[in-house]
Coordinates of C-alpha atoms in Angstrom, one line a residue:
M1 CA 130.4 49.4 117.0
R2 CA 132.1 51.5 119.7
K3 CA 129.8 53.9 122.2
K4 CA 130.4 57.6 121.5
I5 CA 130.6 60.2 124.8
C6 CA 131.4 63.9 124.8
F7 CA 132.7 65.3 127.7
C8 CA 132.6 69.3 127.9
T9 CA 134.0 71.6 130.7
T10 CA 134.8 75.3 130.6
I11 CA 138.7 74.7 130.9
G12 CA 141.3 72.3 129.9
G13 CA 142.4 71.7 133.4
T14 CA 139.1 70.2 134.3
I15 CA 139.9 67.3 131.7
K16 CA 143.1 66.7 133.1
A17 CA 142.0 66.8 136.5
F18 CA 138.9 64.5 136.5
L19 CA 138.6 63.1 133.1
I20 CA 141.6 61.6 131.3
D21 CA 141.6 58.6 133.7
L22 CA 137.9 57.9 133.4
S23 CA 138.3 58.2 129.5
N24 CA 141.1 56.0 129.4
Y25 CA 139.2 53.5 131.1
L26 CA 136.1 53.7 129.0
V27 CA 138.2 53.2 126.0
E28 CA 140.2 50.3 127.3
H29 CA 137.6 48.4 129.1
E30 CA 134.2 49.5 127.8
N31 CA 134.4 50.0 124.2
Y32 CA 133.9 53.9 123.9
D33 CA 135.0 56.6 121.6
V34 CA 135.6 59.7 123.4
T35 CA 135.7 63.3 122.4
W36 CA 136.9 66.2 125.0
I37 CA 135.4 69.8 124.3
S38 CA 136.7 72.7 126.3
G39 CA 138.1 76.1 126.3
E40 CA 141.4 76.5 124.4
D41 CA 144.3 74.2 126.0
E42 CA 146.5 72.9 123.6
S43 CA 148.3 70.6 126.1
L44 CA 145.4 68.4 125.7
F45 CA 146.2 67.1 122.4
N46 CA 149.2 65.4 124.0
Y47 CA 146.8 62.8 125.6
T48 CA 144.4 62.1 122.5
N49 CA 144.9 58.9 120.6
E50 CA 142.8 57.0 118.1
H51 CA 139.8 56.8 120.6
I52 CA 140.5 59.9 122.3
H53 CA 139.7 63.2 120.6
Y54 CA 139.8 66.8 121.6
I55 CA 138.0 70.0 120.3
S56 CA 139.0 73.1 121.4
L57 CA 136.7 76.3 121.6
K58 CA 137.3 79.7 122.6
M59 CA 135.3 79.7 125.7
K60 CA 135.9 81.8 129.0
R61 CA 135.4 81.2 132.6
G62 CA 133.0 83.6 134.9
I63 CA 130.8 85.9 133.1
A64 CA 131.2 85.9 129.5
L65 CA 129.3 87.2 126.4
D66 CA 130.9 84.2 123.9
G67 CA 127.7 82.0 125.1
P68 CA 125.6 82.3 121.8
K69 CA 128.8 81.5 119.6
V70 CA 130.3 78.7 121.7
I71 CA 126.3 77.1 121.9
W72 CA 126.2 77.3 117.9
Q73 CA 129.8 75.7 117.9
M74 CA 128.7 72.7 119.8
Y75 CA 125.5 72.5 118.3
R76 CA 127.1 71.9 114.9
I77 CA 129.4 69.3 116.7
F78 CA 126.9 67.3 118.0
R79 CA 124.6 67.2 114.8
R80 CA 127.6 66.0 113.3
E81 CA 129.1 63.4 115.5
K82 CA 125.7 62.0 116.8
F83 CA 127.1 60.9 120.0
D84 CA 125.2 58.6 122.3
I85 CA 126.0 60.6 125.6
V86 CA 127.1 64.3 125.9
Q87 CA 128.3 64.7 129.4
Y88 CA 128.9 68.3 131.1
S89 CA 129.9 69.8 133.8
T90 CA 131.2 73.3 135.3
R91 CA 129.1 76.4 134.9
N92 CA 129.7 77.9 131.4
A93 CA 130.2 74.6 129.5
G94 CA 127.0 73.1 131.5
T95 CA 124.9 75.7 130.4
Y96 CA 126.0 76.1 127.0
A97 CA 126.3 72.2 126.3
S98 CA 123.3 71.4 127.9
I99 CA 121.4 74.2 125.3
A100 CA 123.5 72.9 122.4
S101 CA 122.8 69.2 123.0
W102 CA 119.0 69.8 123.6
M103 CA 118.9 71.5 120.1
A104 CA 120.8 68.8 118.4
G105 CA 118.3 66.1 119.6
I106 CA 121.1 64.2 121.7
K107 CA 119.2 61.5 123.4
I108 CA 121.4 61.5 126.7
R109 CA 122.3 64.5 128.1
L110 CA 124.0 64.1 131.3
Y111 CA 124.9 66.7 133.7
C112 CA 127.6 65.8 136.5
Q113 CA 126.8 68.1 138.9
W114 CA 130.0 68.8 140.6
G115 CA 129.0 72.1 142.4
M116 CA 126.2 74.6 143.0
M117 CA 127.9 78.0 143.0
F118 CA 124.6 80.0 144.3
I119 CA 124.7 78.2 147.4
A120 CA 127.8 80.3 148.7
L121 CA 126.5 83.5 147.0
K122 CA 123.8 86.3 148.1
G123 CA 121.3 88.5 146.7
L124 CA 120.9 88.9 142.6
K125 CA 123.9 86.6 141.8
R126 CA 122.5 83.9 143.8
A127 CA 119.1 84.3 142.3
L128 CA 120.4 84.3 138.7
L129 CA 123.0 81.4 139.5
K130 CA 120.2 79.5 140.9
L131 CA 118.1 80.1 137.4
D132 CA 121.1 79.0 135.5
E133 CA 121.4 75.6 137.7
K134 CA 117.8 75.1 137.1
L135 CA 117.7 75.5 133.4
V136 CA 120.8 73.1 133.1
V137 CA 118.8 70.6 134.9
S138 CA 115.8 71.0 133.3
L139 CA 117.5 70.5 129.6
S140 CA 119.3 67.4 130.8
T141 CA 117.8 63.9 130.7
V142 CA 119.7 62.7 133.7
V143 CA 121.9 64.3 136.5
E144 CA 124.8 62.7 138.4
S145 CA 125.1 64.7 141.7
E146 CA 128.8 64.4 142.9
S147 CA 128.1 63.8 146.6
F148 CA 125.0 62.9 148.9
S149 CA 125.1 66.4 150.7
M150 CA 125.0 68.2 147.3
Y151 CA 122.1 66.0 145.9
E152 CA 120.0 66.2 149.4
T153 CA 120.5 69.9 149.0
A154 CA 119.6 70.5 145.6
I155 CA 116.4 68.5 146.4
K156 CA 115.9 70.6 149.3
H157 CA 116.3 74.1 146.9
G158 CA 113.8 72.5 144.4
I159 CA 116.8 72.2 141.7
Y160 CA 115.5 68.4 140.9
K161 CA 113.0 65.9 142.0
P162 CA 114.5 62.7 143.5
G163 CA 113.9 60.8 140.3
K164 CA 116.2 63.0 138.0
A165 CA 119.2 62.7 139.8
S166 CA 121.3 60.0 141.7
V167 CA 124.6 59.6 143.4
I168 CA 126.9 56.7 141.9
W169 CA 128.4 54.5 144.5
N170 CA 130.1 56.7 147.1
G171 CA 130.2 59.9 145.3
S172 CA 133.2 61.7 144.0
A173 CA 134.1 62.6 140.2
C174 CA 137.2 60.3 139.9
G175 CA 138.1 58.7 143.3
V176 CA 141.8 58.1 144.3
N177 CA 144.4 56.0 141.9
L178 CA 145.9 54.5 144.7
D179 CA 148.9 53.3 142.2
K180 CA 150.0 57.1 142.9
Y181 CA 149.6 57.2 146.7
I182 CA 152.0 54.8 147.7
L183 CA 152.2 54.3 151.4
S184 CA 155.8 52.6 151.4
N185 CA 157.1 55.6 149.7
K186 CA 155.7 58.1 152.4
P187 CA 158.8 58.1 154.7
S188 CA 161.3 58.9 151.9
W189 CA 158.9 61.5 150.4
R190 CA 158.3 63.2 154.0
K191 CA 162.2 63.3 154.4
E192 CA 162.7 64.6 150.5
I193 CA 159.9 67.2 151.2
R194 CA 160.6 68.5 154.5
Q195 CA 164.4 69.2 153.8
K196 CA 163.7 70.9 150.7
F197 CA 161.5 73.7 152.8
G198 CA 163.9 73.8 156.0
I199 CA 161.5 71.7 158.4
S200 CA 162.5 69.2 160.9
E201 CA 161.1 65.9 161.4
D202 CA 159.6 66.4 164.8
A203 CA 158.1 69.8 163.6
R204 CA 154.3 69.7 163.4
V205 CA 153.1 70.3 159.7
F206 CA 149.7 71.5 158.7
G207 CA 148.9 71.6 154.9
Y208 CA 146.5 73.0 152.0
C209 CA 146.2 72.2 148.4
G210 CA 144.5 73.9 145.8
R211 CA 143.7 77.2 144.4
I212 CA 144.9 80.1 146.7
T213 CA 141.7 82.1 147.1
R214 CA 139.1 83.2 149.5
D215 CA 136.3 80.8 148.5
K216 CA 139.0 77.9 149.6
G217 CA 138.6 79.4 153.3
L218 CA 142.1 81.0 153.0
N219 CA 141.6 83.6 155.5
E220 CA 140.1 81.2 158.2
L221 CA 143.3 79.2 157.6
F222 CA 145.6 81.9 157.6
A223 CA 143.9 83.9 160.7
A224 CA 143.7 80.3 162.6
F225 CA 147.3 79.3 162.0
K226 CA 148.4 82.8 162.8
L227 CA 146.4 82.6 166.4
V228 CA 148.4 79.2 166.8
V229 CA 152.2 80.0 166.1
E230 CA 151.7 83.2 167.9
N231 CA 150.5 81.5 171.1
K232 CA 153.3 82.0 173.8
N233 CA 152.1 78.5 175.6
Q234 CA 152.7 76.9 172.2
K235 CA 156.3 75.0 172.5
K236 CA 156.0 72.7 169.4
E237 CA 157.5 74.3 166.3
T238 CA 154.6 74.3 163.8
Y239 CA 154.5 75.1 160.0
L240 CA 151.8 75.5 157.1
L241 CA 152.4 74.3 153.8
I242 CA 150.4 76.0 151.3
I243 CA 150.3 73.9 148.0
G244 CA 149.1 75.5 144.8
S245 CA 148.9 78.6 142.7
N246 CA 147.2 82.1 142.9
D247 CA 143.5 82.3 141.9
H248 CA 142.1 85.8 142.5
A249 CA 144.4 86.1 145.4
E250 CA 143.3 89.6 145.8
T251 CA 140.0 88.4 147.3
I252 CA 142.1 87.5 150.6
N253 CA 142.4 89.4 153.4
P254 CA 145.5 91.5 152.4
E255 CA 146.9 91.9 155.9
L256 CA 146.6 88.4 156.5
F257 CA 148.1 87.5 153.3
A258 CA 151.2 89.6 153.9
W259 CA 151.6 88.0 157.5
A260 CA 151.4 84.4 155.6
K261 CA 154.1 85.3 152.9
S262 CA 156.3 87.2 155.5
S263 CA 156.1 84.4 158.1
P264 CA 159.0 81.7 158.3
Y265 CA 156.3 79.2 159.4
V266 CA 154.3 79.4 156.4
K267 CA 155.8 77.9 153.2
F268 CA 154.4 78.4 149.6
T269 CA 155.4 75.6 147.3
G270 CA 154.0 76.7 144.1
Y271 CA 152.2 74.5 141.7
T272 CA 153.2 70.7 141.7
D273 CA 152.2 67.7 139.6
N274 CA 153.5 65.2 142.3
V275 CA 151.1 66.1 145.2
P276 CA 151.4 62.7 147.1
K277 CA 154.8 63.6 147.8
Y278 CA 154.1 67.0 149.3
Y279 CA 151.1 65.1 151.0
S280 CA 153.4 62.8 152.8
A281 CA 155.1 65.8 154.4
L282 CA 152.1 66.7 156.2
D283 CA 151.0 65.4 159.5
V284 CA 147.4 67.1 159.1
F285 CA 145.4 68.3 156.0
T286 CA 143.3 71.3 156.0
S287 CA 140.4 72.1 153.6
L288 CA 138.2 75.1 154.8
S289 CA 136.6 75.4 151.6
Y290 CA 133.2 77.6 151.5
R291 CA 131.6 75.2 149.0
E292 CA 132.8 72.1 146.8
G293 CA 131.3 69.2 144.8
F294 CA 132.7 66.8 146.9
G295 CA 136.1 67.6 148.5
L296 CA 138.6 65.6 146.1
V297 CA 141.8 66.8 148.0
V298 CA 140.6 65.8 151.2
I299 CA 140.7 62.0 150.1
E300 CA 143.7 62.3 148.2
A301 CA 145.5 63.5 151.4
A302 CA 143.9 60.5 153.2
A303 CA 145.2 58.1 151.0
M304 CA 148.8 59.2 152.0
A305 CA 147.3 58.7 155.7
V306 CA 146.8 62.0 156.3
P307 CA 144.0 63.2 158.6
G308 CA 141.7 66.3 157.8
I309 CA 140.6 69.3 159.4
V310 CA 137.9 70.1 157.2
S311 CA 134.7 72.5 156.9
D312 CA 131.3 71.0 157.3
A313 CA 130.3 72.8 153.9
L314 CA 128.1 71.4 151.1
G315 CA 130.3 68.4 149.3
Q316 CA 133.2 68.5 151.8
R317 CA 131.5 67.3 154.8
D318 CA 131.1 64.1 152.6
T319 CA 134.7 63.5 152.9
I320 CA 135.3 63.3 156.8
E321 CA 134.2 61.4 159.5
H322 CA 134.5 63.6 162.9
G323 CA 137.0 62.1 165.3
K324 CA 137.7 59.1 163.1
T325 CA 139.2 60.3 160.0
G326 CA 140.0 63.8 161.0
Y327 CA 138.2 66.8 162.6
S328 CA 134.8 68.7 161.1
V329 CA 134.6 72.4 162.0
R330 CA 132.1 74.9 161.1
T331 CA 132.5 76.8 157.8
Y332 CA 133.8 80.5 158.5
H333 CA 134.6 79.6 162.1
T334 CA 138.3 80.4 162.9
E335 CA 137.9 79.5 166.5
D336 CA 137.2 76.1 165.6
V337 CA 140.2 75.5 163.5
V338 CA 142.5 77.0 166.3
E339 CA 141.0 74.3 168.5
A340 CA 141.5 71.3 166.0
M341 CA 145.1 72.4 165.4
N342 CA 145.8 72.8 169.1
Y343 CA 144.3 69.4 169.6
F344 CA 146.4 67.4 166.8
I345 CA 149.7 69.7 167.8
E346 CA 149.1 68.2 171.8
H347 CA 147.9 64.8 170.3
P348 CA 150.1 63.6 167.5
E349 CA 149.6 60.1 168.3
K350 CA 145.7 60.7 167.1
A351 CA 146.9 62.4 163.8
I352 CA 148.5 58.7 163.1
E353 CA 145.7 57.0 164.2
M354 CA 143.1 59.1 162.3
G355 CA 145.4 58.9 159.2
T356 CA 145.3 55.2 159.2
T357 CA 142.0 55.2 159.4
A358 CA 141.4 57.6 156.8
R359 CA 143.6 55.6 154.4
R360 CA 141.4 52.6 154.9
V361 CA 138.2 54.5 154.2
V362 CA 139.7 55.6 150.8
E363 CA 140.5 51.9 150.0
E364 CA 137.0 50.7 150.8
K365 CA 134.8 53.6 149.4
Y366 CA 136.8 55.9 146.6
E367 CA 139.3 53.4 144.7
Q368 CA 139.5 54.9 141.4
N369 CA 138.8 51.8 139.2
K370 CA 136.0 50.3 141.5
L371 CA 134.2 53.8 140.9
F372 CA 135.1 53.9 137.3
K373 CA 133.2 50.5 136.9
F374 CA 130.1 52.0 138.6
L375 CA 130.4 55.2 136.2
A376 CA 130.7 52.9 133.3
D377 CA 127.9 50.6 134.0
H378 CA 125.7 53.9 134.6
R379 CA 126.5 55.2 131.2
N380 CA 126.0 51.7 129.5
Q381 CA 122.6 51.2 131.0
L382 CA 121.6 54.7 129.8
I383 CA 122.5 53.8 126.2
T384 CA 120.8 50.5 126.6
E385 CA 117.4 51.9 127.6
R386 CA 117.5 54.5 124.8
R387 CA 118.3 52.3 122.2

């Protein structure tokens, strides 16, 4: 008999980003039957098969009034399907699924803690989201924290006690599929992308990949890069490659955003589903987010031997070894970013050296199939203990 697991997320994009490869692994290697539940995303039906199923619910991100209806729909599904494990993550889906699976009597209610929104907030909103985090944890039978720094911070804030949660292997929700990050292709990919955007081979290129929004540190990134390229003593041609699409871009400082869009040294690529190619064009990756569950983009760039300039925010600090795989900077501190950029501009050999080390760290600590084996073993153990 196949083991039955259900993954719940607020939007389908989270399933595509983090759970499709894990689902395939569980089906092919661990005898699982997998069901996905998320907000409406018809494209997910393209990934289903005999043992992978998708249930689409009307579920919104952010503040929404659809909670009671979604909880009732999930409850009916959980009662009908009798899953061995219901796993949930992201804020709205985490709240709804934790309540519905508890009501339905699901024995293993697994909260994958891929972030804590309240950490970067203040006032009433912080207090409410912290209460919501505690509610989800209290209704869950087990918690998987995505990073060691988040695990330690959650304990410090009284979200849970150590026995309730754990970090699997070295952290990360899905690791890196190194079959997609092929170093032998880097020279040709690097040339292709640089030619596409009119960037010479000897120019220094910094990059960012993700949603274009304030909370990802775009204000600090644009401000720092502006200071770097406007430095009259700066002789080396330097570019910034922004990989991703707008998401609440209105939260970014309008003057800085206008400058970036008009600057010949800032290149906006838009969305791409082939990020290894774009990482290949970079000399240094930047990720200045205010909070993360882990910081997957940092280790993805590292998989293409690209070092990082990475904020020391929750979750992100787990992905960088200062002076070895990149440069750790203080969150919100533009001057730290300027210093790090100038260092890599003046010492290109260090970027190559750190990038080589970064790739080796990914191979040792975050290779996807190794992580999937640890995740599968954890779930198998939970099922065995409950049975």
